Coordinates of C-alpha atoms and ligand atoms in Angstrom, one line a residue:
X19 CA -11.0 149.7 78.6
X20 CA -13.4 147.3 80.4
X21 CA -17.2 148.6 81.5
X22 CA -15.8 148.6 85.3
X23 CA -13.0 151.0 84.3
X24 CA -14.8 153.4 82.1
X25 CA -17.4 153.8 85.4
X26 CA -14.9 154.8 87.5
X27 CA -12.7 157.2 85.3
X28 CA -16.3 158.6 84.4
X29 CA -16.9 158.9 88.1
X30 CA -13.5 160.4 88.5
X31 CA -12.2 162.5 86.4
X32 CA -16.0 164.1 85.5
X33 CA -18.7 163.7 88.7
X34 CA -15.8 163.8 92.0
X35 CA -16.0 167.3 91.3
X36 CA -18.8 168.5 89.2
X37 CA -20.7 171.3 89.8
X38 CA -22.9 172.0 87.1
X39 CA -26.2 172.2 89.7
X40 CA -26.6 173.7 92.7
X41 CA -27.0 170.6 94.1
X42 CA -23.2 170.2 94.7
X43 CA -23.7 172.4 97.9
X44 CA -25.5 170.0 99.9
X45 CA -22.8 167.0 99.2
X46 CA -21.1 165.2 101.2
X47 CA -20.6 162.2 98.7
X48 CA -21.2 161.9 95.1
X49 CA -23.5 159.0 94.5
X50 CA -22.6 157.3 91.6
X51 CA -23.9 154.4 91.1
X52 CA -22.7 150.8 92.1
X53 CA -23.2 147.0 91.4
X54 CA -22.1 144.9 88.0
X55 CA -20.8 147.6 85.5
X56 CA -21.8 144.8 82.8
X57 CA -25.5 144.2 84.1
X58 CA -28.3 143.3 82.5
X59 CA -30.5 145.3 84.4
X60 CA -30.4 149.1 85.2
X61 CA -32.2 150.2 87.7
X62 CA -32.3 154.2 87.9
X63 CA -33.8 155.7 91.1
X64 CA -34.5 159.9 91.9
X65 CA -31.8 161.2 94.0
X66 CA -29.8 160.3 97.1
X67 CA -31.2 161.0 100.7
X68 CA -29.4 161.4 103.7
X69 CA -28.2 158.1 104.5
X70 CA -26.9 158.0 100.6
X71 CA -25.5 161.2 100.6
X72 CA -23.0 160.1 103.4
X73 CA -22.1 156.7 101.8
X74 CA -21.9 157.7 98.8
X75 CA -24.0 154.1 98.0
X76 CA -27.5 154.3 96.2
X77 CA -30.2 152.6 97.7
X78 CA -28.8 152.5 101.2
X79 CA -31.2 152.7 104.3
X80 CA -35.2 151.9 104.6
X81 CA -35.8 151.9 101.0
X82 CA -32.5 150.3 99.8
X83 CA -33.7 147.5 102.5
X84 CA -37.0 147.0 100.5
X85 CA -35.4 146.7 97.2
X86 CA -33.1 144.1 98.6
X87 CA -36.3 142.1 99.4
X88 CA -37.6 142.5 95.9
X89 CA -34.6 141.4 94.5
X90 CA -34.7 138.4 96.4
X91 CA -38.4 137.8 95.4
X92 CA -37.4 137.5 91.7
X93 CA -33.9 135.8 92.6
X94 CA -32.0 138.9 92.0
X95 CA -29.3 139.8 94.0
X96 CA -27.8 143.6 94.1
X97 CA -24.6 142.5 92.7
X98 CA -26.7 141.1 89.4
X99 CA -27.9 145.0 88.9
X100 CA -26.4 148.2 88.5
X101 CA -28.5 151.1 90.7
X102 CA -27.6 154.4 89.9
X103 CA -30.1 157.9 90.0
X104 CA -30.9 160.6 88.2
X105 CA -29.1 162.9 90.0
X106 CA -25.5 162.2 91.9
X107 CA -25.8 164.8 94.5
X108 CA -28.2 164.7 96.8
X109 CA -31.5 167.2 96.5
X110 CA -31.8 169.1 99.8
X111 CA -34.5 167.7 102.3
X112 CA -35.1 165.0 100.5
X113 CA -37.1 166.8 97.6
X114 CA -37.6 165.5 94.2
X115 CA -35.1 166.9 92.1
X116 CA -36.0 170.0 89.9
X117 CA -36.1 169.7 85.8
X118 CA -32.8 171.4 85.8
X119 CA -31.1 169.7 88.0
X120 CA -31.6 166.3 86.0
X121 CA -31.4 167.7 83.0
X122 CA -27.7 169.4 83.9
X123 CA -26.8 165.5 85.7
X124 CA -28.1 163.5 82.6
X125 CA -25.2 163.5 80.8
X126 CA -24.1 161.7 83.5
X127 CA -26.4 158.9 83.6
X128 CA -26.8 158.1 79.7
X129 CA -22.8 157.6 79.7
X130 CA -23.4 155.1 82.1
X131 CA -25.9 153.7 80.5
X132 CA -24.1 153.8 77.6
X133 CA -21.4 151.9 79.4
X134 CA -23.4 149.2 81.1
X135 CA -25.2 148.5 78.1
X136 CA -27.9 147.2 79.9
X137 CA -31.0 144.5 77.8
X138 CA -33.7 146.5 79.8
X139 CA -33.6 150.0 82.6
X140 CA -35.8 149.9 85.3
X141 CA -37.2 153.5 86.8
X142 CA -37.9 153.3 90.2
X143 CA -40.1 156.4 90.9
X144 CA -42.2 159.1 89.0
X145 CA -38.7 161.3 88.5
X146 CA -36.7 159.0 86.5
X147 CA -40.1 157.4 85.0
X148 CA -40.8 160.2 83.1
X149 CA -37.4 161.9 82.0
X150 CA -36.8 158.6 80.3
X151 CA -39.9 157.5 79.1
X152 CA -39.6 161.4 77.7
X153 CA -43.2 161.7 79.0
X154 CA -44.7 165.2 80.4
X155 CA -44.6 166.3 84.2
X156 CA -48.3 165.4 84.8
X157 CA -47.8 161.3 84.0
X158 CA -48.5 159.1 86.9
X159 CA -46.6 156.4 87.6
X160 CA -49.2 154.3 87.3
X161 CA -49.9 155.6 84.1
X162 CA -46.2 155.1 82.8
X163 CA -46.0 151.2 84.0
X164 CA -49.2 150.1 82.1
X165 CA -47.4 151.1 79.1
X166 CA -44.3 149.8 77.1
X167 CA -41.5 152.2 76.1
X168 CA -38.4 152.6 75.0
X169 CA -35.3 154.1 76.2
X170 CA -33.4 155.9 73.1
X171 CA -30.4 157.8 73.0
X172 CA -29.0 159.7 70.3
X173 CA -25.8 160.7 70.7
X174 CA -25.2 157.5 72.3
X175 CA -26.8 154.9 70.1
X176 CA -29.0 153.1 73.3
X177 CA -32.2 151.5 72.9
X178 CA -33.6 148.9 75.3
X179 CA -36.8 148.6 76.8
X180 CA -38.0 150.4 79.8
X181 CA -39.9 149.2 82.7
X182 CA -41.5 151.8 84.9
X183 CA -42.1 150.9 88.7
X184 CA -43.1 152.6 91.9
X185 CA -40.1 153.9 93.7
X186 CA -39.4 151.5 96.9
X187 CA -40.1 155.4 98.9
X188 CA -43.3 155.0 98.1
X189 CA -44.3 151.7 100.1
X190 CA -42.7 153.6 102.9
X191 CA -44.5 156.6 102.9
X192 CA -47.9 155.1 102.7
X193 CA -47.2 152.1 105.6
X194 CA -50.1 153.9 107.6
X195 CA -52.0 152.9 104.3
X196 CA -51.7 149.3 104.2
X197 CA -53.6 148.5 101.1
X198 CA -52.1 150.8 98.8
X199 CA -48.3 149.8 100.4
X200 CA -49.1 146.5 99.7
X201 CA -50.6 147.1 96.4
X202 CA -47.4 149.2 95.5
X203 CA -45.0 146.8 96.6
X204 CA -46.7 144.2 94.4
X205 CA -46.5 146.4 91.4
X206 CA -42.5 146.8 92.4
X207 CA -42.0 142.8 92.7
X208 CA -44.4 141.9 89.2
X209 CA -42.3 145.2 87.3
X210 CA -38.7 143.3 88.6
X211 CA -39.9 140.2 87.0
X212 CA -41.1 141.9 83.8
X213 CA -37.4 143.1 83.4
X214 CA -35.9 139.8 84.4
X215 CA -37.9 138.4 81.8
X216 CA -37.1 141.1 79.7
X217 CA -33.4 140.5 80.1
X218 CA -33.2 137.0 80.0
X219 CA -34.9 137.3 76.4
X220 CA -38.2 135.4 77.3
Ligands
LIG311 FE1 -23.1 167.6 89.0 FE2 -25.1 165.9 88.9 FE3 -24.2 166.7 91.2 FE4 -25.6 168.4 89.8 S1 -26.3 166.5 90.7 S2 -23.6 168.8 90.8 S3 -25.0 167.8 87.7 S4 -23.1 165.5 89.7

């Protein structure tokens, strides 16, 4: 069965109507994930907002507009990617998913993984940094993007480096802080490349 195929009888038949968390209360749309099911980059985000949540499309909205721009900086499009989250359903007022809640939707997202078979992931945000750099609550994100890792799966035989970046949130929420917006939106553009590099074997 091709990549494109497995995605959506994964979305189907197992995340339409899953409710191992609570956060299946709150949706109106699983978010799945979206873009080439044969990428060479991942790029795994926290949760869906509000604007997500009644798409059912990732990255939609403010920040979904900034990574657009990135992309374009390093001559990405969204169609060369697949974006997906950690979570499908969306975390009520916009809050960071809890432990439980990503551990209960991982399966979720190292199927797809397994599926894409990406070269390298890219974690966009603290959240999805750590689960999959397997690092503890307490590291920063600019701790986790001046290091290399590893993503390794088990069960499902994955291992391709990681690339930790600032969630494109994050630029938003500090525009009345123009120095450390610009800063973070710098870090976002030079981690993109990293992976494109990354990807493209260089
Ligand atoms: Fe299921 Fe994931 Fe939604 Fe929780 S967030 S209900 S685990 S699809």
């Amino acid at each position: 069965m091709a990549a494109a195929d497995r995605l959506e009888h994964l979305r189907d038949a197992r995340g339409m109507g899953c409710t191992r968390c609570p956060l299946h209360q709150n949706r109106n749309h699983l978010v799945f994930g979206t873009g080439d099911p044969e990428a060479a980059i991942v790029v795994v985000g926290e949760g869906p907002g509000d604007l997500e949540n009644r798409s059912g499309e990732p990255f939609v909205g403010p920040a979904g507009g900034l990574l657009d721009g990135m992309f374009r900086r390093v001559n990405l499009a969204r169609g060369d990617v697949y974006i997906c989250n950690m979570v499908k359903c969306r975390p009520p007022g916009n809050r960071n998913p809890e432990p439980e809640e990503v551990a209960a939707c991982a399966p979720f997202l190292h199927l797809q993984l397994a599926i894409v078979q990406p070269r390298v992931i890219v974690a966009a945000g603290g959240v999805a940094g750590r689960y999959l750099a397997g690092e503890s609550s307490d590291s920063s994100v600019g701790y986790l993007r001046n290091h290399d890792w590893m993503y390794r799966h088990d069960v499902t035989g994955l291992e391709v480096p990681l690339v930790v970046t600032y969630h494109p949130s994050y630029v938003l929420r500090n525009r009345h802080n123009p120095e450390t917006a610009k800063r973070a939106a710098r870090a976002i553009r030079d981690d993109l490349r990293k992976a494109v590099r990354i990807a493209s074997g260089d």
